[in-house]
Amino acid sequence: MFTSLQGRTAIVTGGSKGIGRGIAETFTRAGVDVVITGRNSDDLDRTVAALAGLPGRVSGISADICDPEDSRRAVTEAVRRYGGVDIVCANAGIFPSGRLEDLTPDDIEAVLAVNFKGTVYIVQAALAALTSSGHGRVVITSSITGPITGYPGWSHYGASKAAQLGFLRTAAMELAPKKITVNAVLPGNIVTDGLGEMGQEYLDQMASAVPAGRLGSVADIGNAALFFATDEAAYITGQSLVVDGGQILPESHLAIAEL
Ligand code: NAP
């Protein structure tokens, strides 16, 4: 039995859609007050309306994760609305595809700015609040792509997701004396609008490569993030948890065919 997180406050970047929205829903169901961020106000409003009525309160702040000032504003506003910040879920991310020969410096910069720099900015912005909470939690949404696997078209994306884990290890060390843990969830293929844009053929192909026989749900990731946020996970830091239905396990497609 885990100690209740009722009354704690979380910021979920990229909480307006997809995995971030799933994390926000899992946390609000657990009684956590959640601030979700994203750039598109309509998406934020839609998600806030959809999650209203759950045990935790939820509200949105329009913020671009690439701008450190926006992250500071989001944290200040979360503290004003809910009295503090106990948990930061650094989740906002983009995954545009581009083969190595076609990638421009702007393509590379855009992915690193959101996925890697944005992770650093929100954690930096929340440091004082997480420290005063006495039990700060950072949960980063990385990916199996980059840290463990590769996929054509995602060299820059994979690098950004691996960069998050490089950041995580030293951040976990630096913040351990402040009783802040820093961990990451590494999703496999999770059904979201973003992934849906890859097309049905891609989704079917990916599902057939997963030993569990299905793609992941946003709740699968939300539950893993919630675990890292618990008091019972206080002694776990600098770690990453793969949540992929066994997707990285098969040695080849023949191994899947044997199932
Ligand atoms: P999604 O459905 O496209 O949602 C992305 C979220 O990030 C949206 O809320 C979006 O809001 C926000 N975002 C994007 N750029 C932003 C910016 N510059 N500033 C602030 N917010 C921004 O994507 P998803 O599939 O849920 O992916 C979420 C995270 O999971 C990413 O880090 C991704 O790398 C990781 N992931 C996803 C999968 C998967 O299968 N879906 C697998 C592995 C890892 P706005 O566009 O309104 O800003």
GROMACS .gro file of N, CA and C in nm, residues 31-122:
model
  276
   31GLY      N    1  -0.537   1.228  -0.644
   31GLY     CA    2  -0.558   1.340  -0.551
   31GLY      C    3  -0.452   1.448  -0.560
   32VAL      N    4  -0.363   1.437  -0.658
   32VAL     CA    5  -0.258   1.538  -0.676
   32VAL      C    6  -0.318   1.657  -0.752
   33ASP      N    7  -0.284   1.780  -0.708
   33ASP     CA    8  -0.322   1.899  -0.785
   33ASP      C    9  -0.220   1.915  -0.896
   34VAL      N   10  -0.268   1.932  -1.018
   34VAL     CA   11  -0.178   1.929  -1.134
   34VAL      C   12  -0.189   2.056  -1.217
   35VAL      N   13  -0.073   2.111  -1.251
   35VAL     CA   14  -0.066   2.219  -1.350
   35VAL      C   15  -0.011   2.157  -1.478
   36ILE      N   16  -0.086   2.170  -1.585
   36ILE     CA   17  -0.037   2.119  -1.713
   36ILE      C   18   0.009   2.237  -1.799
   37THR      N   19   0.115   2.214  -1.876
   37THR     CA   20   0.163   2.319  -1.966
   37THR      C   21   0.166   2.268  -2.110
   38GLY      N   22   0.172   2.364  -2.201
   38GLY     CA   23   0.177   2.338  -2.344
   38GLY      C   24   0.163   2.474  -2.410
   39ARG      N   25   0.180   2.481  -2.542
   39ARG     CA   26   0.168   2.612  -2.607
   39ARG      C   27   0.025   2.642  -2.649
   40ASN      N   28  -0.049   2.541  -2.690
   40ASN     CA   29  -0.182   2.561  -2.746
   40ASN      C   30  -0.288   2.570  -2.635
   41SER      N   31  -0.347   2.690  -2.620
   41SER     CA   32  -0.443   2.712  -2.511
   41SER      C   33  -0.568   2.628  -2.526
   42ASP      N   34  -0.613   2.607  -2.650
   42ASP     CA   35  -0.735   2.528  -2.670
   42ASP      C   36  -0.715   2.385  -2.620
   43ASP      N   37  -0.599   2.327  -2.651
   43ASP     CA   38  -0.570   2.191  -2.602
   43ASP      C   39  -0.565   2.188  -2.450
   44LEU      N   40  -0.504   2.292  -2.392
   44LEU     CA   41  -0.498   2.299  -2.246
   44LEU      C   42  -0.638   2.303  -2.187
   45ASP      N   43  -0.722   2.391  -2.243
   45ASP     CA   44  -0.860   2.407  -2.192
   45ASP      C   45  -0.938   2.277  -2.204
   46ARG      N   46  -0.922   2.209  -2.318
   46ARG     CA   47  -0.994   2.082  -2.340
   46ARG      C   48  -0.955   1.979  -2.234
   47THR      N   49  -0.825   1.971  -2.206
   47THR     CA   50  -0.780   1.870  -2.108
   47THR      C   51  -0.824   1.908  -1.967
   48VAL      N   52  -0.815   2.036  -1.934
   48VAL     CA   53  -0.861   2.081  -1.801
   48VAL      C   54  -1.009   2.046  -1.784
   49ALA      N   55  -1.088   2.070  -1.888
   49ALA     CA   56  -1.233   2.040  -1.879
   49ALA      C   57  -1.254   1.889  -1.865
   50ALA      N   58  -1.176   1.810  -1.938
   50ALA     CA   59  -1.194   1.665  -1.935
   50ALA      C   60  -1.157   1.606  -1.799
   51LEU      N   61  -1.061   1.669  -1.731
   51LEU     CA   62  -1.014   1.612  -1.603
   51LEU      C   63  -1.084   1.676  -1.482
   52ALA      N   64  -1.169   1.774  -1.506
   52ALA     CA   65  -1.240   1.839  -1.395
   52ALA      C   66  -1.327   1.735  -1.324
   53GLY      N   67  -1.334   1.745  -1.193
   53GLY     CA   68  -1.420   1.652  -1.119
   53GLY      C   69  -1.344   1.535  -1.061
   54LEU      N   70  -1.219   1.517  -1.099
   54LEU     CA   71  -1.137   1.412  -1.037
   54LEU      C   72  -1.091   1.463  -0.900
   55PRO      N   73  -1.040   1.375  -0.814
   55PRO     CA   74  -1.005   1.419  -0.677
   55PRO      C   75  -0.905   1.535  -0.671
   56GLY      N   76  -0.806   1.537  -0.759
   56GLY     CA   77  -0.710   1.649  -0.760
   56GLY      C   78  -0.759   1.760  -0.850
   57ARG      N   79  -0.715   1.884  -0.819
   57ARG     CA   80  -0.750   1.996  -0.907
   57ARG      C   81  -0.655   1.999  -1.026
   58VAL      N   82  -0.702   2.055  -1.136
   58VAL     CA   83  -0.615   2.066  -1.252
   58VAL      C   84  -0.638   2.199  -1.320
   59SER      N   85  -0.528   2.262  -1.364
   59SER     CA   86  -0.540   2.387  -1.439
   59SER      C   87  -0.423   2.396  -1.537
   60GLY      N   88  -0.440   2.483  -1.635
   60GLY     CA   89  -0.340   2.492  -1.742
   60GLY      C   90  -0.264   2.624  -1.740
   61ILE      N   91  -0.142   2.619  -1.791
   61ILE     CA   92  -0.062   2.740  -1.812
   61ILE      C   93   0.001   2.729  -1.950
   62SER      N   94  -0.028   2.827  -2.033
   62SER     CA   95   0.031   2.826  -2.167
   62SER      C   96   0.178   2.867  -2.154
   63ALA      N   97   0.266   2.777  -2.194
   63ALA     CA   98   0.410   2.804  -2.179
   63ALA      C   99   0.488   2.725  -2.283
   64ASP      N  100   0.591   2.790  -2.338
   64ASP     CA  101   0.680   2.723  -2.433
   64ASP      C  102   0.800   2.670  -2.356
   65ILE      N  103   0.820   2.540  -2.360
   65ILE     CA  104   0.926   2.478  -2.281
   65ILE      C  105   1.065   2.521  -2.327
   66CYS      N  106   1.075   2.577  -2.447
   66CYS     CA  107   1.206   2.621  -2.498
   66CYS      C  108   1.250   2.753  -2.433
   67ASP      N  109   1.158   2.820  -2.365
   67ASP     CA  110   1.188   2.950  -2.307
   67ASP      C  111   1.201   2.935  -2.155
   68PRO      N  112   1.321   2.951  -2.101
   68PRO     CA  113   1.339   2.933  -1.955
   68PRO      C  114   1.249   3.025  -1.874
   69GLU      N  115   1.221   3.143  -1.926
   69GLU     CA  116   1.135   3.238  -1.855
   69GLU      C  117   0.994   3.180  -1.840
   70ASP      N  118   0.946   3.113  -1.946
   70ASP     CA  119   0.813   3.050  -1.940
   70ASP      C  120   0.809   2.942  -1.830
   71SER      N  121   0.917   2.868  -1.817
   71SER     CA  122   0.921   2.764  -1.712
   71SER      C  123   0.918   2.828  -1.574
   72ARG      N  124   0.992   2.937  -1.557
   72ARG     CA  125   0.990   3.006  -1.427
   72ARG      C  126   0.850   3.058  -1.397
   73ARG      N  127   0.784   3.110  -1.500
   73ARG     CA  128   0.648   3.162  -1.482
   73ARG      C  129   0.552   3.048  -1.444
   74ALA      N  130   0.568   2.934  -1.507
   74ALA     CA  131   0.479   2.820  -1.479
   74ALA      C  132   0.496   2.775  -1.334
   75VAL      N  133   0.620   2.771  -1.288
   75VAL     CA  134   0.644   2.728  -1.148
   75VAL      C  135   0.587   2.831  -1.051
   76THR      N  136   0.613   2.959  -1.076
   76THR     CA  137   0.561   3.065  -0.988
   76THR      C  138   0.409   3.056  -0.979
   77GLU      N  139   0.348   3.034  -1.093
   77GLU     CA  140   0.201   3.029  -1.097
   77GLU      C  141   0.150   2.903  -1.026
   78ALA      N  142   0.219   2.791  -1.040
   78ALA     CA  143   0.178   2.668  -0.971
   78ALA      C  144   0.185   2.687  -0.820
   79VAL      N  145   0.292   2.753  -0.774
   79VAL     CA  146   0.307   2.779  -0.630
   79VAL      C  147   0.195   2.870  -0.583
   80ARG      N  148   0.163   2.972  -0.665
   80ARG     CA  149   0.056   3.065  -0.626
   80ARG      C  150  -0.079   2.993  -0.619
   81ARG      N  151  -0.105   2.906  -0.718
   81ARG     CA  152  -0.236   2.840  -0.722
   81ARG      C  153  -0.251   2.732  -0.615
   82TYR      N  154  -0.145   2.653  -0.594
   82TYR     CA  155  -0.160   2.533  -0.511
   82TYR      C  156  -0.066   2.526  -0.391
   83GLY      N  157   0.017   2.631  -0.374
   83GLY     CA  158   0.097   2.639  -0.251
   83GLY      C  159   0.235   2.577  -0.257
   84GLY      N  160   0.273   2.520  -0.368
   84GLY     CA  161   0.408   2.462  -0.378
   84GLY      C  162   0.418   2.375  -0.501
   85VAL      N  163   0.535   2.315  -0.521
   85VAL     CA  164   0.552   2.215  -0.627
   85VAL      C  165   0.631   2.098  -0.567
   86ASP      N  166   0.568   1.982  -0.566
   86ASP     CA  167   0.632   1.861  -0.511
   86ASP      C  168   0.689   1.772  -0.621
   87ILE      N  169   0.627   1.779  -0.739
   87ILE     CA  170   0.659   1.683  -0.846
   87ILE      C  171   0.669   1.759  -0.978
   88VAL      N  172   0.775   1.732  -1.053
   88VAL     CA  173   0.785   1.785  -1.190
   88VAL      C  174   0.792   1.667  -1.286
   89CYS      N  175   0.698   1.662  -1.378
   89CYS     CA  176   0.704   1.562  -1.485
   89CYS      C  177   0.748   1.634  -1.611
   90ALA      N  178   0.875   1.616  -1.647
   90ALA     CA  179   0.932   1.681  -1.766
   90ALA      C  180   0.901   1.592  -1.885
   91ASN      N  181   0.790   1.623  -1.949
   91ASN     CA  182   0.734   1.531  -2.048
   91ASN      C  183   0.724   1.590  -2.188
   92ALA      N  184   0.716   1.723  -2.199
   92ALA     CA  185   0.693   1.784  -2.332
   92ALA      C  186   0.798   1.735  -2.431
   93GLY      N  187   0.755   1.697  -2.548
   93GLY     CA  188   0.851   1.648  -2.646
   93GLY      C  189   0.793   1.649  -2.786
   94ILE      N  190   0.883   1.652  -2.884
   94ILE     CA  191   0.843   1.643  -3.025
   94ILE      C  192   0.926   1.533  -3.090
   95PHE      N  193   0.869   1.472  -3.194
   95PHE     CA  194   0.945   1.366  -3.262
   95PHE      C  195   0.930   1.372  -3.414
   96PRO      N  196   0.971   1.484  -3.474
   96PRO     CA  197   0.969   1.492  -3.621
   96PRO      C  198   1.073   1.396  -3.679
   97SER      N  199   1.036   1.336  -3.793
   97SER     CA  200   1.125   1.239  -3.855
   97SER      C  201   1.210   1.304  -3.963
   98GLY      N  202   1.335   1.263  -3.975
   98GLY     CA  203   1.422   1.316  -4.080
   98GLY      C  204   1.546   1.230  -4.094
   99ARG      N  205   1.571   1.183  -4.218
   99ARG     CA  206   1.691   1.102  -4.238
   99ARG      C  207   1.817   1.187  -4.222
  100LEU      N  208   1.922   1.124  -4.180
  100LEU     CA  209   2.048   1.192  -4.149
  100LEU      C  210   2.093   1.285  -4.262
  101GLU      N  211   2.079   1.237  -4.386
  101GLU     CA  212   2.129   1.318  -4.498
  101GLU      C  213   2.046   1.444  -4.519
  102ASP      N  214   1.925   1.447  -4.464
  102ASP     CA  215   1.836   1.562  -4.486
  102ASP      C  216   1.830   1.658  -4.367
  103LEU      N  217   1.876   1.615  -4.251
  103LEU     CA  218   1.859   1.698  -4.130
  103LEU      C  219   1.936   1.829  -4.142
  104THR      N  220   1.867   1.939  -4.114
  104THR     CA  221   1.931   2.071  -4.115
  104THR      C  222   1.969   2.108  -3.971
  105PRO      N  223   2.058   2.205  -3.955
  105PRO     CA  224   2.089   2.252  -3.820
  105PRO      C  225   1.962   2.295  -3.745
  106ASP      N  226   1.867   2.355  -3.815
  106ASP     CA  227   1.742   2.397  -3.749
  106ASP      C  228   1.661   2.277  -3.701
  107ASP      N  229   1.657   2.169  -3.782
  107ASP     CA  230   1.586   2.048  -3.740
  107ASP      C  231   1.645   1.995  -3.610
  108ILE      N  232   1.777   1.990  -3.607
  108ILE     CA  233   1.845   1.933  -3.489
  108ILE      C  234   1.822   2.023  -3.368
  109GLU      N  235   1.836   2.152  -3.389
  109GLU     CA  236   1.818   2.247  -3.279
  109GLU      C  237   1.676   2.240  -3.223
  110ALA      N  238   1.576   2.228  -3.312
  110ALA     CA  239   1.437   2.227  -3.266
  110ALA      C  240   1.412   2.108  -3.173
  111VAL      N  241   1.463   1.992  -3.209
  111VAL     CA  242   1.440   1.872  -3.127
  111VAL      C  243   1.515   1.881  -2.994
  112LEU      N  244   1.639   1.928  -3.001
  112LEU     CA  245   1.716   1.940  -2.877
  112LEU      C  246   1.657   2.047  -2.786
  113ALA      N  247   1.605   2.155  -2.846
  113ALA     CA  248   1.551   2.266  -2.766
  113ALA      C  249   1.431   2.220  -2.684
  114VAL      N  250   1.341   2.144  -2.745
  114VAL     CA  251   1.222   2.100  -2.671
  114VAL      C  252   1.257   1.983  -2.579
  115ASN      N  253   1.315   1.879  -2.637
  115ASN     CA  254   1.328   1.753  -2.564
  115ASN      C  255   1.438   1.756  -2.457
  116PHE      N  256   1.551   1.815  -2.491
  116PHE     CA  257   1.661   1.816  -2.394
  116PHE      C  258   1.666   1.946  -2.313
  117LYS      N  259   1.679   2.060  -2.382
  117LYS     CA  260   1.693   2.185  -2.307
  117LYS      C  261   1.568   2.213  -2.224
  118GLY      N  262   1.451   2.181  -2.281
  118GLY     CA  263   1.326   2.204  -2.208
  118GLY      C  264   1.322   2.125  -2.077
  119THR      N  265   1.377   2.004  -2.080
  119THR     CA  266   1.384   1.923  -1.958
  119THR      C  267   1.469   1.993  -1.852
  120VAL      N  268   1.584   2.043  -1.896
  120VAL     CA  269   1.673   2.111  -1.801
  120VAL      C  270   1.607   2.237  -1.746
  121TYR      N  271   1.542   2.315  -1.835
  121TYR     CA  272   1.484   2.443  -1.792
  121TYR      C  273   1.376   2.425  -1.685
  122ILE      N  274   1.290   2.326  -1.704
  122ILE     CA  275   1.179   2.313  -1.607
  122ILE      C  276   1.232   2.262  -1.473
   0.00000   0.00000   0.00000
